[in-house]
mmCIF file of C-alpha atoms and ligand atoms in Angstrom:
data_model
loop_
_atom_site.group_PDB
_atom_site.id
_atom_site.type_symbol
_atom_site.label_atom_id
_atom_site.label_comp_id
_atom_site.label_asym_id
_atom_site.label_seq_id
_atom_site.Cartn_x
_atom_site.Cartn_y
_atom_site.Cartn_z
ATOM 1 C CA MET A 1 -42.649 -63.809 28.381
ATOM 2 C CA LYS A 2 -40.858 -61.560 31.058
ATOM 3 C CA VAL A 3 -40.378 -58.181 30.067
ATOM 4 C CA LEU A 4 -38.417 -55.474 31.838
ATOM 5 C CA GLY A 5 -39.860 -52.028 32.129
ATOM 6 C CA ILE A 6 -38.425 -48.699 32.399
ATOM 7 C CA GLU A 7 -40.423 -45.312 33.305
ATOM 8 C CA THR A 8 -38.176 -42.177 33.632
ATOM 9 C CA SER A 9 -40.776 -39.547 31.978
ATOM 10 C CA CYS A 10 -40.847 -37.075 34.802
ATOM 11 C CA ASP A 11 -40.075 -37.312 38.431
ATOM 12 C CA GLU A 12 -40.521 -40.968 39.448
ATOM 13 C CA THR A 13 -38.103 -43.556 38.390
ATOM 14 C CA GLY A 14 -40.054 -46.843 37.881
ATOM 15 C CA VAL A 15 -39.055 -50.374 37.213
ATOM 16 C CA ALA A 16 -41.100 -53.687 36.816
ATOM 17 C CA VAL A 17 -40.661 -57.348 35.487
ATOM 18 C CA TYR A 18 -44.146 -58.252 34.219
ATOM 19 C CA ASP A 19 -44.519 -61.856 33.123
ATOM 20 C CA THR A 20 -46.865 -63.172 30.280
ATOM 21 C CA ASP A 21 -47.523 -66.416 32.011
ATOM 22 C CA VAL A 22 -47.858 -65.292 35.930
ATOM 23 C CA GLY A 23 -48.424 -61.304 35.975
ATOM 24 C CA LEU A 24 -46.366 -58.895 37.521
ATOM 25 C CA ARG A 25 -43.364 -60.587 39.262
ATOM 26 C CA ALA A 26 -42.321 -57.292 40.816
ATOM 27 C CA HIS A 27 -42.338 -53.592 40.914
ATOM 28 C CA ALA A 28 -40.583 -50.486 42.648
ATOM 29 C CA VAL A 29 -40.809 -46.822 42.294
ATOM 30 C CA TYR A 30 -38.480 -44.094 43.674
ATOM 31 C CA SER A 31 -40.195 -40.806 43.913
ATOM 32 C CA GLN A 32 -38.304 -37.594 43.442
ATOM 33 C CA ILE A 33 -41.135 -35.498 45.546
ATOM 34 C CA ALA A 34 -38.589 -34.435 48.110
ATOM 35 C CA LEU A 35 -35.937 -33.287 45.811
ATOM 36 C CA HIS A 36 -38.455 -30.968 43.654
ATOM 37 C CA ALA A 37 -40.306 -29.806 46.761
ATOM 38 C CA GLU A 38 -38.363 -26.840 47.742
ATOM 39 C CA TYR A 39 -38.949 -25.289 43.913
ATOM 40 C CA GLY A 40 -42.787 -26.062 44.113
ATOM 41 C CA GLY A 41 -42.264 -28.123 40.928
ATOM 42 C CA VAL A 42 -40.412 -30.455 39.020
ATOM 43 C CA VAL A 43 -36.877 -29.137 37.829
ATOM 44 C CA PRO A 44 -35.960 -30.871 34.788
ATOM 45 C CA GLU A 45 -32.134 -31.166 34.546
ATOM 46 C CA LEU A 46 -32.522 -32.224 38.513
ATOM 47 C CA ALA A 47 -34.995 -34.870 37.227
ATOM 48 C CA SER A 48 -32.736 -36.233 35.086
ATOM 49 C CA ARG A 49 -29.433 -36.405 37.042
ATOM 50 C CA ASP A 50 -31.541 -38.260 39.636
ATOM 51 C CA HIS A 51 -32.887 -40.716 37.461
ATOM 52 C CA VAL A 52 -29.068 -41.313 36.578
ATOM 53 C CA ARG A 53 -28.349 -42.096 40.167
ATOM 54 C CA LYS A 54 -31.135 -44.091 40.862
ATOM 55 C CA LEU A 55 -32.067 -46.209 37.594
ATOM 56 C CA LEU A 56 -29.352 -48.860 38.047
ATOM 57 C CA PRO A 57 -29.732 -49.853 41.382
ATOM 58 C CA LEU A 58 -33.553 -49.791 41.139
ATOM 59 C CA ILE A 59 -33.255 -52.407 37.833
ATOM 60 C CA ARG A 60 -30.684 -54.476 40.307
ATOM 61 C CA GLN A 61 -33.279 -54.277 43.396
ATOM 62 C CA THR A 62 -36.480 -54.970 40.871
ATOM 63 C CA LEU A 63 -35.125 -58.073 39.493
ATOM 64 C CA ASP A 64 -33.695 -59.363 42.904
ATOM 65 C CA GLU A 65 -37.042 -59.036 44.197
ATOM 66 C CA ALA A 66 -38.650 -60.887 40.965
ATOM 67 C CA GLY A 67 -36.036 -63.512 41.325
ATOM 68 C CA ILE A 68 -35.120 -63.424 37.935
ATOM 69 C CA ALA A 69 -31.587 -62.877 36.368
ATOM 70 C CA LEU A 70 -31.053 -60.665 33.712
ATOM 71 C CA ASP A 71 -30.164 -63.570 30.906
ATOM 72 C CA GLU A 72 -33.840 -65.059 31.868
ATOM 73 C CA LEU A 73 -35.578 -61.437 30.187
ATOM 74 C CA ASP A 74 -37.163 -61.840 26.961
ATOM 75 C CA GLY A 75 -37.832 -57.773 26.499
ATOM 76 C CA VAL A 76 -36.982 -54.404 27.592
ATOM 77 C CA ALA A 77 -39.559 -51.855 27.412
ATOM 78 C CA TYR A 78 -39.237 -48.411 28.228
ATOM 79 C CA THR A 79 -41.090 -44.751 27.913
ATOM 80 C CA ALA A 80 -40.178 -42.917 25.127
ATOM 81 C CA GLY A 81 -42.458 -40.350 25.293
ATOM 82 C CA PRO A 82 -44.372 -37.786 26.086
ATOM 83 C CA GLY A 83 -42.238 -36.360 28.911
ATOM 84 C CA LEU A 84 -38.874 -34.556 29.459
ATOM 85 C CA VAL A 85 -36.616 -35.152 27.200
ATOM 86 C CA GLY A 86 -33.471 -35.581 29.461
ATOM 87 C CA ALA A 87 -35.056 -37.891 31.800
ATOM 88 C CA LEU A 88 -36.702 -40.045 28.970
ATOM 89 C CA LEU A 89 -33.013 -40.253 27.683
ATOM 90 C CA VAL A 90 -31.879 -41.564 30.831
ATOM 91 C CA GLY A 91 -34.405 -44.269 30.481
ATOM 92 C CA ALA A 92 -34.157 -45.160 26.904
ATOM 93 C CA ALA A 93 -30.451 -45.273 27.004
ATOM 94 C CA ALA A 94 -30.249 -47.653 29.842
ATOM 95 C CA ALA A 95 -33.161 -50.002 28.098
ATOM 96 C CA ARG A 96 -31.482 -49.547 24.802
ATOM 97 C CA SER A 97 -27.954 -50.751 26.198
ATOM 98 C CA LEU A 98 -29.389 -53.578 28.373
ATOM 99 C CA ALA A 99 -31.268 -54.770 25.269
ATOM 100 C CA TRP A 100 -28.144 -54.920 23.220
ATOM 101 C CA GLY A 101 -25.746 -56.192 25.560
ATOM 102 C CA LEU A 102 -28.653 -58.930 26.251
ATOM 103 C CA ASN A 103 -29.503 -59.467 22.527
ATOM 104 C CA LEU A 104 -32.983 -58.881 23.280
ATOM 105 C CA PRO A 105 -35.888 -56.999 21.469
ATOM 106 C CA ALA A 106 -36.558 -53.514 23.064
ATOM 107 C CA ILE A 107 -39.482 -51.323 22.587
ATOM 108 C CA GLY A 108 -40.527 -47.689 23.372
ATOM 109 C CA ILE A 109 -43.807 -47.146 25.016
ATOM 110 C CA HIS A 110 -45.916 -44.085 24.852
ATOM 111 C CA HIS A 111 -46.556 -42.923 28.482
ATOM 112 C CA MET A 112 -50.397 -42.323 28.287
ATOM 113 C CA GLU A 113 -50.631 -46.157 26.479
ATOM 114 C CA GLY A 114 -48.890 -47.197 29.584
ATOM 115 C CA HIS A 115 -51.206 -45.398 32.034
ATOM 116 C CA LEU A 116 -54.188 -46.173 29.931
ATOM 117 C CA LEU A 117 -53.566 -50.337 30.021
ATOM 118 C CA ALA A 118 -52.535 -50.124 33.578
ATOM 119 C CA PRO A 119 -56.197 -51.026 34.382
ATOM 120 C CA LEU A 120 -56.063 -54.003 32.613
ATOM 121 C CA LEU A 121 -52.933 -55.696 34.333
ATOM 122 C CA GLU A 122 -55.025 -57.073 36.806
ATOM 123 C CA ASP A 123 -58.215 -57.229 35.580
ATOM 124 C CA GLU A 124 -58.628 -59.920 33.062
ATOM 125 C CA ALA A 125 -62.284 -59.154 32.287
ATOM 126 C CA ALA A 126 -61.276 -55.660 31.123
ATOM 127 C CA LYS A 127 -61.077 -55.402 27.174
ATOM 128 C CA PRO A 128 -61.838 -53.771 24.613
ATOM 129 C CA PRO A 129 -64.127 -51.720 23.565
ATOM 130 C CA PHE A 130 -64.119 -49.561 26.433
ATOM 131 C CA VAL A 131 -63.819 -45.744 26.794
ATOM 132 C CA ALA A 132 -60.837 -44.746 28.987
ATOM 133 C CA LEU A 133 -60.664 -41.916 31.374
ATOM 134 C CA LEU A 134 -57.277 -40.661 31.483
ATOM 135 C CA VAL A 135 -57.027 -38.186 34.607
ATOM 136 C CA SER A 136 -53.044 -37.919 35.651
ATOM 137 C CA GLY A 137 -51.240 -34.460 36.273
ATOM 138 C CA GLY A 138 -50.547 -33.637 32.553
ATOM 139 C CA HIS A 139 -53.890 -34.775 30.894
ATOM 140 C CA THR A 140 -57.704 -35.381 31.333
ATOM 141 C CA GLN A 141 -58.804 -37.082 28.489
ATOM 142 C CA LEU A 142 -61.558 -39.116 27.304
ATOM 143 C CA VAL A 143 -60.485 -41.802 24.696
ATOM 144 C CA ASP A 144 -62.700 -44.303 22.389
ATOM 145 C CA VAL A 145 -60.691 -47.777 22.536
ATOM 146 C CA LYS A 146 -62.086 -49.978 20.036
ATOM 147 C CA SER A 147 -59.094 -52.419 19.945
ATOM 148 C CA LEU A 148 -55.868 -52.120 21.717
ATOM 149 C CA GLY A 149 -53.470 -49.416 20.512
ATOM 150 C CA ASP A 150 -56.630 -47.646 18.392
ATOM 151 C CA TYR A 151 -56.790 -44.499 20.447
ATOM 152 C CA ARG A 152 -59.673 -42.231 19.214
ATOM 153 C CA LEU A 153 -59.911 -39.012 21.411
ATOM 154 C CA LEU A 154 -63.308 -38.123 22.019
ATOM 155 C CA GLY A 155 -62.424 -35.164 24.563
ATOM 156 C CA GLU A 156 -59.893 -33.493 26.506
ATOM 157 C CA THR A 157 -59.287 -30.434 29.113
ATOM 158 C CA LEU A 158 -58.678 -27.065 27.506
ATOM 159 C CA ASP A 159 -56.655 -25.735 30.099
ATOM 160 C CA ASP A 160 -55.578 -27.488 33.399
ATOM 161 C CA ALA A 161 -55.755 -31.170 33.692
ATOM 162 C CA ALA A 162 -57.640 -32.515 36.611
ATOM 163 C CA GLY A 163 -54.486 -33.542 38.788
ATOM 164 C CA GLU A 164 -52.899 -30.042 37.889
ATOM 165 C CA ALA A 165 -56.124 -28.485 39.432
ATOM 166 C CA PHE A 166 -55.676 -30.491 42.528
ATOM 167 C CA ASP A 167 -52.351 -29.810 42.760
ATOM 168 C CA LYS A 168 -52.676 -25.644 42.256
ATOM 169 C CA THR A 169 -55.823 -25.495 44.837
ATOM 170 C CA ALA A 170 -53.662 -26.987 47.304
ATOM 171 C CA LYS A 171 -51.217 -24.561 46.991
ATOM 172 C CA LEU A 172 -53.204 -21.733 46.759
ATOM 173 C CA MET A 173 -54.528 -22.821 50.128
ATOM 174 C CA GLY A 174 -50.948 -23.258 51.374
ATOM 175 C CA LEU A 175 -50.393 -27.089 51.361
ATOM 176 C CA PRO A 176 -46.933 -27.928 50.192
ATOM 177 C CA TYR A 177 -45.957 -29.341 47.037
ATOM 178 C CA PRO A 178 -47.818 -31.636 45.234
ATOM 179 C CA GLY A 179 -50.759 -30.994 46.883
ATOM 180 C CA GLY A 180 -53.418 -32.987 45.411
ATOM 181 C CA PRO A 181 -53.230 -36.445 47.445
ATOM 182 C CA GLN A 182 -53.255 -34.108 50.676
ATOM 183 C CA LEU A 183 -56.281 -31.805 49.470
ATOM 184 C CA ALA A 184 -58.137 -35.280 48.797
ATOM 185 C CA ALA A 185 -57.154 -36.359 52.598
ATOM 186 C CA LEU A 186 -58.422 -33.035 53.775
ATOM 187 C CA ALA A 187 -61.543 -33.507 51.554
ATOM 188 C CA GLU A 188 -62.261 -36.638 53.600
ATOM 189 C CA VAL A 189 -62.978 -34.524 56.756
ATOM 190 C CA GLY A 190 -64.836 -31.724 54.949
ATOM 191 C CA THR A 191 -68.184 -31.086 55.304
ATOM 192 C CA PRO A 192 -70.372 -31.584 51.788
ATOM 193 C CA GLY A 193 -71.999 -28.779 50.622
ATOM 194 C CA LYS A 194 -70.736 -26.214 52.939
ATOM 195 C CA PHE A 195 -68.849 -24.949 49.878
ATOM 196 C CA LYS A 196 -70.444 -25.298 46.523
ATOM 197 C CA PHE A 197 -68.378 -24.937 43.275
ATOM 198 C CA SER A 198 -69.377 -24.965 39.628
ATOM 199 C CA ARG A 199 -69.283 -28.250 37.486
ATOM 200 C CA PRO A 200 -67.417 -26.596 34.478
ATOM 201 C CA MET A 201 -68.795 -27.283 30.987
ATOM 202 C CA THR A 202 -71.198 -29.428 32.002
ATOM 203 C CA ASP A 203 -74.454 -27.155 31.348
ATOM 204 C CA ARG A 204 -73.623 -27.547 27.492
ATOM 205 C CA PRO A 205 -73.179 -30.872 25.066
ATOM 206 C CA GLY A 206 -69.628 -32.051 24.769
ATOM 207 C CA LEU A 207 -66.632 -34.056 26.017
ATOM 208 C CA ASP A 208 -64.204 -31.368 26.632
ATOM 209 C CA PHE A 209 -63.068 -30.161 30.261
ATOM 210 C CA SER A 210 -61.888 -26.856 31.730
ATOM 211 C CA PHE A 211 -60.665 -26.877 35.231
ATOM 212 C CA SER A 212 -58.834 -23.839 35.424
ATOM 213 C CA GLY A 213 -61.787 -21.529 36.607
ATOM 214 C CA LEU A 214 -62.366 -23.607 39.455
ATOM 215 C CA LYS A 215 -59.276 -22.689 41.328
ATOM 216 C CA THR A 216 -60.203 -18.982 40.566
ATOM 217 C CA GLN A 217 -63.452 -19.932 42.553
ATOM 218 C CA VAL A 218 -61.638 -21.230 45.248
ATOM 219 C CA LEU A 219 -59.323 -18.456 45.501
ATOM 220 C CA LEU A 220 -62.131 -16.419 46.105
ATOM 221 C CA ALA A 221 -63.625 -18.363 48.460
ATOM 222 C CA TRP A 222 -60.648 -18.929 50.623
ATOM 223 C CA LYS A 223 -59.814 -15.455 50.908
ATOM 224 C CA ALA A 224 -63.287 -14.292 52.088
ATOM 225 C CA SER A 225 -63.168 -17.131 54.589
ATOM 226 C CA ASP A 226 -61.786 -17.398 58.090
ATOM 227 C CA GLN A 227 -59.130 -19.666 56.722
ATOM 228 C CA SER A 228 -59.249 -22.232 59.417
ATOM 229 C CA GLU A 229 -58.398 -25.854 59.201
ATOM 230 C CA GLN A 230 -62.077 -26.678 59.134
ATOM 231 C CA THR A 231 -62.945 -24.046 56.513
ATOM 232 C CA ARG A 232 -59.742 -25.578 54.437
ATOM 233 C CA ALA A 233 -61.008 -28.870 54.427
ATOM 234 C CA ASP A 234 -64.920 -27.860 53.942
ATOM 235 C CA ILE A 235 -63.474 -26.210 50.644
ATOM 236 C CA ALA A 236 -61.317 -29.249 49.691
ATOM 237 C CA ARG A 237 -64.394 -31.235 50.068
ATOM 238 C CA GLY A 238 -66.415 -28.605 47.803
ATOM 239 C CA PHE A 239 -63.840 -28.619 45.203
ATOM 240 C CA GLU A 240 -63.112 -32.349 44.962
ATOM 241 C CA ASP A 241 -67.098 -32.826 44.699
ATOM 242 C CA ALA A 242 -66.851 -30.679 41.671
ATOM 243 C CA VAL A 243 -64.197 -32.185 40.018
ATOM 244 C CA VAL A 244 -65.427 -35.881 40.454
ATOM 245 C CA ASP A 245 -69.129 -34.715 39.413
ATOM 246 C CA THR A 246 -67.842 -33.255 36.232
ATOM 247 C CA LEU A 247 -65.763 -36.201 35.495
ATOM 248 C CA ALA A 248 -68.608 -38.370 36.271
ATOM 249 C CA ILE A 249 -70.759 -36.642 34.042
ATOM 250 C CA LYS A 250 -68.579 -36.596 31.211
ATOM 251 C CA CYS A 251 -67.695 -40.181 31.670
ATOM 252 C CA GLU A 252 -71.488 -41.246 31.339
ATOM 253 C CA ARG A 253 -71.982 -38.900 28.252
ATOM 254 C CA ALA A 254 -68.577 -40.273 26.770
ATOM 255 C CA LEU A 255 -69.676 -43.963 27.310
ATOM 256 C CA ASP A 256 -73.297 -42.978 25.768
ATOM 257 C CA ALA A 257 -71.269 -41.440 22.629
ATOM 258 C CA ALA A 258 -69.018 -44.465 22.055
ATOM 259 C CA GLY A 259 -72.077 -46.665 22.920
ATOM 260 C CA CYS A 260 -70.194 -48.927 25.054
ATOM 261 C CA ASN A 261 -70.642 -49.608 29.053
ATOM 262 C CA THR A 262 -66.983 -50.461 30.055
ATOM 263 C CA LEU A 263 -64.976 -47.703 31.526
ATOM 264 C CA VAL A 264 -61.358 -47.967 32.249
ATOM 265 C CA VAL A 265 -59.878 -45.335 34.585
ATOM 266 C CA ALA A 266 -56.168 -44.532 34.938
ATOM 267 C CA GLY A 267 -53.739 -41.578 36.038
ATOM 268 C CA GLY A 268 -52.830 -40.452 39.510
ATOM 269 C CA VAL A 269 -56.384 -38.970 40.081
ATOM 270 C CA GLY A 270 -57.474 -42.002 39.690
ATOM 271 C CA ALA A 271 -56.442 -43.151 43.097
ATOM 272 C CA ASN A 272 -59.067 -40.436 44.233
ATOM 273 C CA LYS A 273 -61.545 -42.758 46.515
ATOM 274 C CA ARG A 274 -64.353 -40.147 45.830
ATOM 275 C CA LEU A 275 -63.916 -40.976 41.933
ATOM 276 C CA ARG A 276 -63.573 -44.372 42.265
ATOM 277 C CA ALA A 277 -66.765 -44.680 44.199
ATOM 278 C CA LYS A 278 -68.752 -42.268 42.026
ATOM 279 C CA LEU A 279 -67.828 -43.571 38.818
ATOM 280 C CA GLN A 280 -68.721 -47.059 40.353
ATOM 281 C CA THR A 281 -71.971 -46.072 41.306
ATOM 282 C CA MET A 282 -72.844 -44.365 37.795
ATOM 283 C CA ALA A 283 -71.449 -47.633 36.005
ATOM 284 C CA GLU A 284 -73.503 -50.059 37.671
ATOM 285 C CA LYS A 285 -76.600 -47.875 37.388
ATOM 286 C CA ARG A 286 -76.286 -48.409 33.617
ATOM 287 C CA GLY A 287 -75.173 -52.061 33.877
ATOM 288 C CA GLY A 288 -71.925 -51.460 32.829
ATOM 289 C CA ARG A 289 -68.311 -51.716 34.922
ATOM 290 C CA VAL A 290 -65.765 -49.755 35.780
ATOM 291 C CA ALA A 291 -61.843 -50.977 35.970
ATOM 292 C CA PHE A 292 -59.365 -48.802 37.916
ATOM 293 C CA PRO A 293 -55.774 -49.944 38.487
ATOM 294 C CA ARG A 294 -54.881 -50.572 42.142
ATOM 295 C CA PRO A 295 -54.180 -47.033 43.462
ATOM 296 C CA ALA A 296 -50.282 -47.604 43.544
ATOM 297 C CA LEU A 297 -50.367 -48.282 40.005
ATOM 298 C CA CYS A 298 -52.282 -45.137 39.079
ATOM 299 C CA THR A 299 -49.461 -42.745 39.458
ATOM 300 C CA ASP A 300 -46.439 -43.257 37.294
ATOM 301 C CA ASN A 301 -45.072 -46.514 37.596
ATOM 302 C CA GLY A 302 -42.819 -49.195 35.733
ATOM 303 C CA ALA A 303 -45.431 -51.911 36.006
ATOM 304 C CA MET A 304 -47.685 -50.334 33.123
ATOM 305 C CA ILE A 305 -44.816 -49.730 30.950
ATOM 306 C CA ALA A 306 -43.742 -53.598 31.207
ATOM 307 C CA PHE A 307 -47.406 -54.611 30.538
ATOM 308 C CA ALA A 308 -47.880 -52.223 27.644
ATOM 309 C CA GLY A 309 -44.617 -53.225 26.267
ATOM 310 C CA ALA A 310 -45.183 -57.105 26.619
ATOM 311 C CA LEU A 311 -48.245 -56.654 24.709
ATOM 312 C CA ARG A 312 -46.586 -55.031 21.764
ATOM 313 C CA LEU A 313 -43.523 -57.141 22.015
ATOM 314 C CA GLN A 314 -46.184 -60.245 21.690
ATOM 315 C CA ALA A 315 -47.642 -58.851 18.870
ATOM 316 C CA GLY A 316 -44.440 -58.832 17.074
ATOM 317 C CA GLU A 317 -43.258 -54.906 17.681
ATOM 318 C CA HIS A 318 -39.899 -53.824 18.734
ATOM 319 C CA THR A 319 -38.019 -50.655 17.738
ATOM 320 C CA ASP A 320 -34.502 -50.095 16.216
ATOM 321 C CA LEU A 321 -31.319 -49.982 18.169
ATOM 322 C CA GLY A 322 -31.182 -46.192 18.261
ATOM 323 C CA VAL A 323 -31.714 -44.138 21.439
ATOM 324 C CA HIS A 324 -34.930 -41.677 20.435
ATOM 325 C CA VAL A 325 -37.362 -40.541 22.399
ATOM 326 C CA THR A 326 -40.370 -38.245 21.600
ATOM 327 C CA PRO A 327 -41.104 -35.667 24.050
ATOM 328 C CA ARG A 328 -44.217 -34.477 22.245
ATOM 329 C CA TRP A 329 -46.439 -37.590 20.790
ATOM 330 C CA ASP A 330 -49.913 -37.967 20.036
ATOM 331 C CA MET A 331 -51.380 -41.078 21.090
ATOM 332 C CA ALA A 332 -53.650 -41.043 18.086
ATOM 333 C CA THR A 333 -50.501 -41.945 15.747
ATOM 334 C CA LEU A 334 -50.244 -45.281 17.813
ATOM 335 C CA THR A 335 -50.960 -48.397 15.611
ATOM 336 C CA ALA A 336 -53.022 -50.923 16.688
ATOM 337 C CA MET A 337 -51.558 -54.353 17.869
HETATM 338 N N1 ATP B 401 -56.192 -39.285 45.895
HETATM 339 C C1 ATP B 401 -55.645 -38.316 44.877
HETATM 340 N N2 ATP B 401 -56.966 -37.355 44.591
HETATM 341 C C2 ATP B 401 -56.731 -36.215 43.533
HETATM 342 N N3 ATP B 401 -55.362 -36.604 42.961
HETATM 343 C C3 ATP B 401 -54.374 -37.192 43.137
HETATM 344 C C4 ATP B 401 -54.605 -37.837 43.960
HETATM 345 N N4 ATP B 401 -53.214 -38.746 44.079
HETATM 346 C C5 ATP B 401 -52.692 -38.136 43.040
HETATM 347 N N5 ATP B 401 -53.272 -37.172 42.421
HETATM 348 C C6 ATP B 401 -52.877 -36.333 41.542
HETATM 349 O O1 ATP B 401 -52.249 -37.008 40.533
HETATM 350 C C7 ATP B 401 -51.237 -36.409 39.573
HETATM 351 C C8 ATP B 401 -50.336 -37.266 39.581
HETATM 352 O O2 ATP B 401 -50.664 -38.401 38.953
HETATM 353 P P1 ATP B 401 -49.635 -38.973 37.532
HETATM 354 O O3 ATP B 401 -48.315 -39.496 38.301
HETATM 355 O O4 ATP B 401 -50.427 -39.788 36.940
HETATM 356 O O5 ATP B 401 -49.383 -37.579 36.641
HETATM 357 P P2 ATP B 401 -48.173 -37.131 35.917
HETATM 358 O O6 ATP B 401 -47.427 -38.654 35.440
HETATM 359 O O7 ATP B 401 -47.221 -36.217 36.391
HETATM 360 O O8 ATP B 401 -48.785 -36.782 34.500
HETATM 361 P P3 ATP B 401 -48.820 -37.218 33.016
HETATM 362 O O9 ATP B 401 -48.977 -38.872 33.249
HETATM 363 O O10 ATP B 401 -50.225 -36.807 32.462
HETATM 364 O O11 ATP B 401 -47.732 -36.616 32.260
HETATM 365 C C9 ATP B 401 -51.000 -35.050 40.638
HETATM 366 O O12 ATP B 401 -51.337 -34.140 39.816
HETATM 367 C C10 ATP B 401 -51.587 -35.174 41.902
HETATM 368 O O13 ATP B 401 -51.994 -34.410 42.642
HETATM 369 MG MG1 MG B 402 -47.848 -40.060 34.117
#
């Protein structure tokens, strides 16, 4: 089954073709970062308009790269939520129209289910039951996955998401938007232990997170410092270590709580090198394993939507012809496949 996947929930236009026989055939992402940079964050109306401009050429390009004609497709999957309503509608309308014109089944996919399943796309050994750590710009969640589609929330952030904390911390030390990846790059040359920040909410039981206090700790340290390039890197390293340690401690607790030994990590922060290494060590120590998508498939992309769509279409699901999106959508309401 060859499925076209379309992702337009926020500021990335993503398109991919997933083939259940051979895997990912092609994927392309167009990022709107430059468009939103001068505003310091995503402007929803500009995002929608840019998806309108970029989506159809990106679909043509991806089909060309996959070497597939439109009439060879067996289904279309698109992100139906959560996300920005206007941005979601662009992808949903294009996907629905294509499916109608080609007489194909189409399916609306939950964006976070897409992220959650991305580690399984190229790792056949990763199968439920597992615990998923979703660490992105908008989410930090630990999810107990007993079977595909059956998602039980174990814990989540009470304030900022981990990616949001990276971005805000980068901003307050003067790095341009979106600063998360740049902060991580700076941390590479920072001295470990020079700045020590707390590991929030690890001193008590529970699986929830809180990252908003960390940025205040960083702000105070930054203001009191000489604000040199090296200090910025040292603070970045201290911040990254605090986030990574906190995530690792809670992941280990979640594996214990769920009684399983497989961890699956997804979302943009999953591209973080130190987080990947730390979780790998933690999982190996307990005789378990951890699965990550390749870094390019950690952030928003069409491949994860094509893959989740293929799984649901194969399970016999599809959604009706209307163009519906769900900007706020609880993943626990999804049905098992
Ligand atoms: N190497 C890295 N280290 C730390 N954070 C990173 C790294 N690369 C990306 N990020 C962070 O990942 C986030 C983007 O990830 P992603 O695209 O999955 O989130 P999103 O789609 O905006 O959020 P959501 O999926 O929750 O709606 C940003 O906050 C960015 O700073
Ligand atoms: Mg995302």
